[in-house]
Amino acid sequence: MAAPIDFYFDFSSPYGYLGAMRIDALAEKYGRTVAWHPILLGAVFKATGSAPLPTLPMKGPYSLHDFARSARFLGIPYQQPPVFPLSTQLAARATLWIAQTQGSVKAIEFAKAVYRAYFVSCMNISEPEAISTIASAIDLDPGILLEGATSEDIKTRLKEEVATGMQRGVFGSPFVIVDNEPFWGVDRFEQIDAYLKNGTI
Amino acid sequence: MAAPIDFYFDFSSPYGYLGAMRIDALAEKYGRTVAWHPILLGAVFKATGSAPLPTLPMKGPYSLHDFARSARFLGIPYQQPPVFPLSTQLAARATLWIAQTQGSVKAIEFAKAVYRAYFVSCMNISEPEAISTIASAIDLDPGILLEGATSEDIKTRLKEEVATGMQRGVFGSPFVIVDNEPFWGVDRFEQIDAYLKNGTI
């Protein structure tokens, strides 16, 4: 059986959200599974000397326009959250804890719910209250989740995810690796489709 | 008649080259014309605090891989030039001089020839000898071209193109403006197609 497709994402990345709404269907089309890897772009940007798109001169205003337009183009609901970007550490840790204790299917369900809470309902997903609400809605115990998500073990796991991602060349979100072939951006999904189909481009 | 589509590009931009090979056909599909605007990304990057892709940590190696892969995906010939990036001032000025003295059709023919010389034949298009060779091949007098391209009038024209582009929000290459709607990157050409078709996205 082929290895899973690696899907790296940050919860405050609009293009990561758009990718998250598409990656499973794309993989399934070719009988592949997806390994979801929440990472922290802040840590990556420190290493690459980059910064969040909306903070950049000229690129900032364009990006805000392009986030919403790209979502409309792909037929995916989108609202620009007023608090943006924000800390995604807790959401990422919670995802890893769910994966470790309940398996990846539940973790992916949670990750998609977090993304929708942020980019459709505009909830402040940096806050424990928001994470609790999202968890409850998919039948997870919020108290146990928050305790697990803030354990030393899970903090270490997230650091390892970020470090491993960077070692593999991940520098943005979404970042997809298919059999060692790297693809950056939701605008590379057509190339990913071609690569999955033909094994080459 | 609808206004021309504005196509901003830098001659040392691989994605600008890929866009240049596609923009006229895309516009023609919807009965539109294209106004080609050579600009200097160096000047733009100074204002935005950005830098050429290949010089950036992690993004650099990925970009070199993605340039060639994107070209293959689009079915466009591509060779990574060994001298990259390079100064595109002379090529840009020559394009503007041709547009001013022989009209835009000839200028576009020249611009495409320069791009192919750089990204297919790997000529060093920063050098007057290369510009002369390219000009001769499309029946332009190289001596008159080089004299015109280095005149004060044309130097000022190029500065104006860059300044006007930046006032309009242009910060990369290719950058396309359709009826005030801005699109950055050859990976937005599908969105441009939808916009030209429906007048909205």
PDB file of N, CA and C in Angstrom, chain A residues 15 47-48 50 57-59 62 65-66 69-70 72-73 166 169-171 175 181-184 187-188 190-191 194 201, chain B residues 15 47-48 50 57-59 62 65-66 69-70 72-73 166 169-171 175 181-184 187-188 190-191 194 201:
ATOM      1  N   TYR A  15      -5.041  29.755   3.126  1.00  0.00           N
ATOM      2  CA  TYR A  15      -4.814  28.778   2.053  1.00  0.00           C
ATOM      3  C   TYR A  15      -4.712  27.362   2.631  1.00  0.00           C
ATOM      4  N   ALA A  47      12.911  30.932  11.050  1.00  0.00           N
ATOM      5  CA  ALA A  47      14.069  30.312  10.383  1.00  0.00           C
ATOM      6  C   ALA A  47      14.276  30.857   8.977  1.00  0.00           C
ATOM      7  N   THR A  48      13.172  31.204   8.288  1.00  0.00           N
ATOM      8  CA  THR A  48      13.296  31.622   6.886  1.00  0.00           C
ATOM      9  C   THR A  48      13.314  33.128   6.740  1.00  0.00           C
ATOM     10  N   SER A  50      10.783  35.051   7.085  1.00  0.00           N
ATOM     11  CA  SER A  50       9.537  35.451   6.440  1.00  0.00           C
ATOM     12  C   SER A  50       8.575  36.019   7.477  1.00  0.00           C
ATOM     13  N   PRO A  57       3.977  44.907   3.149  1.00  0.00           N
ATOM     14  CA  PRO A  57       3.504  46.027   2.340  1.00  0.00           C
ATOM     15  C   PRO A  57       3.032  45.529   0.968  1.00  0.00           C
ATOM     16  N   MET A  58       1.949  46.084   0.466  1.00  0.00           N
ATOM     17  CA  MET A  58       1.368  45.762  -0.846  1.00  0.00           C
ATOM     18  C   MET A  58       0.804  44.329  -0.915  1.00  0.00           C
ATOM     19  N   LYS A  59       1.628  43.347  -0.545  1.00  0.00           N
ATOM     20  CA  LYS A  59       1.134  41.959  -0.544  1.00  0.00           C
ATOM     21  C   LYS A  59      -0.013  41.795   0.441  1.00  0.00           C
ATOM     22  N   TYR A  62      -3.509  42.853  -0.965  1.00  0.00           N
ATOM     23  CA  TYR A  62      -3.818  41.911  -2.041  1.00  0.00           C
ATOM     24  C   TYR A  62      -4.217  40.559  -1.467  1.00  0.00           C
ATOM     25  N   HIS A  65      -7.712  40.228  -0.173  1.00  0.00           N
ATOM     26  CA  HIS A  65      -8.628  40.137  -1.315  1.00  0.00           C
ATOM     27  C   HIS A  65      -8.580  38.735  -1.930  1.00  0.00           C
ATOM     28  N   ASP A  66      -7.357  38.198  -2.043  1.00  0.00           N
ATOM     29  CA  ASP A  66      -7.178  36.904  -2.715  1.00  0.00           C
ATOM     30  C   ASP A  66      -7.685  35.731  -1.878  1.00  0.00           C
ATOM     31  N   ARG A  69     -11.409  35.662  -2.563  1.00  0.00           N
ATOM     32  CA  ARG A  69     -11.669  35.350  -3.978  1.00  0.00           C
ATOM     33  C   ARG A  69     -11.334  33.895  -4.293  1.00  0.00           C
ATOM     34  N   SER A  70     -10.195  33.402  -3.751  1.00  0.00           N
ATOM     35  CA  SER A  70      -9.817  32.005  -4.000  1.00  0.00           C
ATOM     36  C   SER A  70     -10.851  31.054  -3.408  1.00  0.00           C
ATOM     37  N   ARG A  72     -14.110  31.716  -3.008  1.00  0.00           N
ATOM     38  CA  ARG A  72     -15.271  31.757  -3.917  1.00  0.00           C
ATOM     39  C   ARG A  72     -15.004  30.931  -5.166  1.00  0.00           C
ATOM     40  N   PHE A  73     -13.779  31.073  -5.707  1.00  0.00           N
ATOM     41  CA  PHE A  73     -13.406  30.340  -6.927  1.00  0.00           C
ATOM     42  C   PHE A  73     -13.514  28.833  -6.709  1.00  0.00           C
ATOM     43  N   MET A 166      10.349  21.037   8.933  1.00  0.00           N
ATOM     44  CA  MET A 166      11.394  21.913   8.389  1.00  0.00           C
ATOM     45  C   MET A 166      12.543  21.109   7.804  1.00  0.00           C
ATOM     46  N   GLY A 169      11.802  20.316   4.410  1.00  0.00           N
ATOM     47  CA  GLY A 169      11.695  21.442   3.485  1.00  0.00           C
ATOM     48  C   GLY A 169      10.393  22.208   3.556  1.00  0.00           C
ATOM     49  N   VAL A 170       9.573  21.923   4.566  1.00  0.00           N
ATOM     50  CA  VAL A 170       8.289  22.618   4.695  1.00  0.00           C
ATOM     51  C   VAL A 170       8.526  24.057   5.162  1.00  0.00           C
ATOM     52  N   PHE A 171       8.019  25.035   4.398  1.00  0.00           N
ATOM     53  CA  PHE A 171       8.213  26.441   4.782  1.00  0.00           C
ATOM     54  C   PHE A 171       6.934  27.257   4.682  1.00  0.00           C
ATOM     55  N   PHE A 175       1.366  22.746   2.801  1.00  0.00           N
ATOM     56  CA  PHE A 175       2.543  22.170   2.163  1.00  0.00           C
ATOM     57  C   PHE A 175       2.301  20.666   2.095  1.00  0.00           C
ATOM     58  N   GLU A 181       7.823  14.241  -3.259  1.00  0.00           N
ATOM     59  CA  GLU A 181       7.645  15.395  -4.153  1.00  0.00           C
ATOM     60  C   GLU A 181       6.911  16.497  -3.378  1.00  0.00           C
ATOM     61  N   PRO A 182       7.546  17.690  -3.221  1.00  0.00           N
ATOM     62  CA  PRO A 182       6.948  18.757  -2.405  1.00  0.00           C
ATOM     63  C   PRO A 182       6.080  19.721  -3.230  1.00  0.00           C
ATOM     64  N   PHE A 183       4.952  20.116  -2.655  1.00  0.00           N
ATOM     65  CA  PHE A 183       4.053  21.078  -3.303  1.00  0.00           C
ATOM     66  C   PHE A 183       3.636  22.132  -2.280  1.00  0.00           C
ATOM     67  N   TRP A 184       3.881  23.393  -2.583  1.00  0.00           N
ATOM     68  CA  TRP A 184       3.517  24.488  -1.672  1.00  0.00           C
ATOM     69  C   TRP A 184       2.321  25.254  -2.225  1.00  0.00           C
ATOM     70  N   ASP A 187      -2.759  26.419  -4.607  1.00  0.00           N
ATOM     71  CA  ASP A 187      -2.746  26.597  -6.068  1.00  0.00           C
ATOM     72  C   ASP A 187      -1.850  25.580  -6.764  1.00  0.00           C
ATOM     73  N   ARG A 188      -1.325  24.630  -6.017  1.00  0.00           N
ATOM     74  CA  ARG A 188      -0.591  23.514  -6.643  1.00  0.00           C
ATOM     75  C   ARG A 188      -1.417  22.225  -6.628  1.00  0.00           C
ATOM     76  N   GLU A 190      -3.788  21.210  -8.548  1.00  0.00           N
ATOM     77  CA  GLU A 190      -3.942  20.624  -9.891  1.00  0.00           C
ATOM     78  C   GLU A 190      -2.668  19.848 -10.255  1.00  0.00           C
ATOM     79  N   GLN A 191      -1.513  20.375  -9.836  1.00  0.00           N
ATOM     80  CA  GLN A 191      -0.263  19.643 -10.088  1.00  0.00           C
ATOM     81  C   GLN A 191      -0.214  18.367  -9.239  1.00  0.00           C
ATOM     82  N   ALA A 194      -2.240  15.789 -10.996  1.00  0.00           N
ATOM     83  CA  ALA A 194      -1.509  15.228 -12.137  1.00  0.00           C
ATOM     84  C   ALA A 194      -0.416  14.265 -11.666  1.00  0.00           C
ATOM     85  N   ILE A 201       5.433  14.703 -13.338  1.00  0.00           N
ATOM     86  CA  ILE A 201       4.876  15.880 -14.038  1.00  0.00           C
ATOM     87  C   ILE A 201       5.893  16.285 -15.078  1.00  0.00           C
TER      88      ILE A 201
ATOM     89  N   TYR B  15       8.092  32.704 -13.586  1.00  0.00           N
ATOM     90  CA  TYR B  15       6.626  32.669 -13.659  1.00  0.00           C
ATOM     91  C   TYR B  15       6.125  33.756 -14.617  1.00  0.00           C
ATOM     92  N   ALA B  47      10.984  48.425  -2.145  1.00  0.00           N
ATOM     93  CA  ALA B  47       9.846  49.061  -1.462  1.00  0.00           C
ATOM     94  C   ALA B  47       9.113  48.087  -0.541  1.00  0.00           C
ATOM     95  N   THR B  48       9.064  46.806  -0.932  1.00  0.00           N
ATOM     96  CA  THR B  48       8.273  45.847  -0.153  1.00  0.00           C
ATOM     97  C   THR B  48       9.133  45.036   0.809  1.00  0.00           C
ATOM     98  N   SER B  50      11.137  42.713  -0.005  1.00  0.00           N
ATOM     99  CA  SER B  50      11.178  41.330  -0.484  1.00  0.00           C
ATOM    100  C   SER B  50      12.519  41.055  -1.178  1.00  0.00           C
ATOM    101  N   PRO B  57      15.988  31.294   2.102  1.00  0.00           N
ATOM    102  CA  PRO B  57      16.226  29.966   2.677  1.00  0.00           C
ATOM    103  C   PRO B  57      14.995  29.077   2.461  1.00  0.00           C
ATOM    104  N   MET B  58      15.180  27.835   2.174  1.00  0.00           N
ATOM    105  CA  MET B  58      14.142  26.821   1.962  1.00  0.00           C
ATOM    106  C   MET B  58      13.295  27.091   0.712  1.00  0.00           C
ATOM    107  N   LYS B  59      12.738  28.313   0.603  1.00  0.00           N
ATOM    108  CA  LYS B  59      11.957  28.642  -0.587  1.00  0.00           C
ATOM    109  C   LYS B  59      12.815  28.572  -1.852  1.00  0.00           C
ATOM    110  N   TYR B  62      13.198  24.985  -3.340  1.00  0.00           N
ATOM    111  CA  TYR B  62      11.856  24.599  -3.789  1.00  0.00           C
ATOM    112  C   TYR B  62      11.492  25.327  -5.082  1.00  0.00           C
ATOM    113  N   HIS B  65      12.960  24.007  -8.258  1.00  0.00           N
ATOM    114  CA  HIS B  65      12.253  22.781  -8.632  1.00  0.00           C
ATOM    115  C   HIS B  65      10.886  23.113  -9.243  1.00  0.00           C
ATOM    116  N   ASP B  66      10.197  24.072  -8.622  1.00  0.00           N
ATOM    117  CA  ASP B  66       8.839  24.412  -9.052  1.00  0.00           C
ATOM    118  C   ASP B  66       8.807  25.152 -10.391  1.00  0.00           C
ATOM    119  N   ARG B  69       9.028  22.384 -12.961  1.00  0.00           N
ATOM    120  CA  ARG B  69       7.840  21.521 -12.887  1.00  0.00           C
ATOM    121  C   ARG B  69       6.605  22.246 -13.419  1.00  0.00           C
ATOM    122  N   SER B  70       6.449  23.528 -13.051  1.00  0.00           N
ATOM    123  CA  SER B  70       5.296  24.293 -13.525  1.00  0.00           C
ATOM    124  C   SER B  70       5.332  24.435 -15.048  1.00  0.00           C
ATOM    125  N   ARG B  72       6.707  22.266 -17.152  1.00  0.00           N
ATOM    126  CA  ARG B  72       6.312  20.960 -17.710  1.00  0.00           C
ATOM    127  C   ARG B  72       4.802  20.783 -17.610  1.00  0.00           C
ATOM    128  N   PHE B  73       4.231  21.168 -16.463  1.00  0.00           N
ATOM    129  CA  PHE B  73       2.785  21.029 -16.240  1.00  0.00           C
ATOM    130  C   PHE B  73       2.011  21.812 -17.296  1.00  0.00           C
ATOM    131  N   MET B 166       3.564  50.221  -9.295  1.00  0.00           N
ATOM    132  CA  MET B 166       3.523  50.154  -7.835  1.00  0.00           C
ATOM    133  C   MET B 166       2.336  50.932  -7.271  1.00  0.00           C
ATOM    134  N   GLY B 169      -0.520  48.812  -7.230  1.00  0.00           N
ATOM    135  CA  GLY B 169      -0.460  47.661  -6.340  1.00  0.00           C
ATOM    136  C   GLY B 169       0.359  46.494  -6.860  1.00  0.00           C
ATOM    137  N   VAL B 170       1.089  46.705  -7.955  1.00  0.00           N
ATOM    138  CA  VAL B 170       1.899  45.620  -8.524  1.00  0.00           C
ATOM    139  C   VAL B 170       3.122  45.368  -7.644  1.00  0.00           C
ATOM    140  N   PHE B 171       3.298  44.117  -7.193  1.00  0.00           N
ATOM    141  CA  PHE B 171       4.441  43.793  -6.325  1.00  0.00           C
ATOM    142  C   PHE B 171       5.149  42.517  -6.743  1.00  0.00           C
ATOM    143  N   PHE B 175       2.022  39.974 -12.957  1.00  0.00           N
ATOM    144  CA  PHE B 175       0.933  40.622 -12.233  1.00  0.00           C
ATOM    145  C   PHE B 175      -0.026  41.143 -13.292  1.00  0.00           C
ATOM    146  N   GLU B 181      -9.257  44.562 -11.372  1.00  0.00           N
ATOM    147  CA  GLU B 181      -9.126  43.364 -10.537  1.00  0.00           C
ATOM    148  C   GLU B 181      -7.692  42.842 -10.663  1.00  0.00           C
ATOM    149  N   PRO B 182      -6.944  42.753  -9.522  1.00  0.00           N
ATOM    150  CA  PRO B 182      -5.534  42.350  -9.590  1.00  0.00           C
ATOM    151  C   PRO B 182      -5.332  40.839  -9.392  1.00  0.00           C
ATOM    152  N   PHE B 183      -4.428  40.276 -10.163  1.00  0.00           N
ATOM    153  CA  PHE B 183      -4.100  38.845 -10.053  1.00  0.00           C
ATOM    154  C   PHE B 183      -2.585  38.688 -10.049  1.00  0.00           C
ATOM    155  N   TRP B 184      -2.053  38.065  -9.023  1.00  0.00           N
ATOM    156  CA  TRP B 184      -0.595  37.847  -8.922  1.00  0.00           C
ATOM    157  C   TRP B 184      -0.274  36.390  -9.180  1.00  0.00           C
ATOM    158  N   ASP B 187      -0.203  31.137 -11.478  1.00  0.00           N
ATOM    159  CA  ASP B 187      -1.168  30.193 -10.896  1.00  0.00           C
ATOM    160  C   ASP B 187      -2.525  30.848 -10.631  1.00  0.00           C
ATOM    161  N   ARG B 188      -2.704  32.104 -11.046  1.00  0.00           N
ATOM    162  CA  ARG B 188      -4.029  32.724 -10.973  1.00  0.00           C
ATOM    163  C   ARG B 188      -4.683  32.821 -12.356  1.00  0.00           C
ATOM    164  N   GLU B 190      -6.267  30.609 -14.097  1.00  0.00           N
ATOM    165  CA  GLU B 190      -7.595  29.993 -14.137  1.00  0.00           C
ATOM    166  C   GLU B 190      -8.625  30.965 -13.556  1.00  0.00           C
ATOM    167  N   GLN B 191      -8.219  31.702 -12.528  1.00  0.00           N
ATOM    168  CA  GLN B 191      -9.130  32.705 -11.959  1.00  0.00           C
ATOM    169  C   GLN B 191      -9.333  33.853 -12.953  1.00  0.00           C
ATOM    170  N   ALA B 194     -11.871  32.736 -15.428  1.00  0.00           N
ATOM    171  CA  ALA B 194     -13.240  32.802 -14.862  1.00  0.00           C
ATOM    172  C   ALA B 194     -13.723  34.245 -14.780  1.00  0.00           C
ATOM    173  N   ILE B 201     -15.873  36.794  -9.687  1.00  0.00           N
ATOM    174  CA  ILE B 201     -15.545  35.449  -9.172  1.00  0.00           C
ATOM    175  C   ILE B 201     -16.270  35.298  -7.853  1.00  0.00           C
TER     176      ILE B 201
END
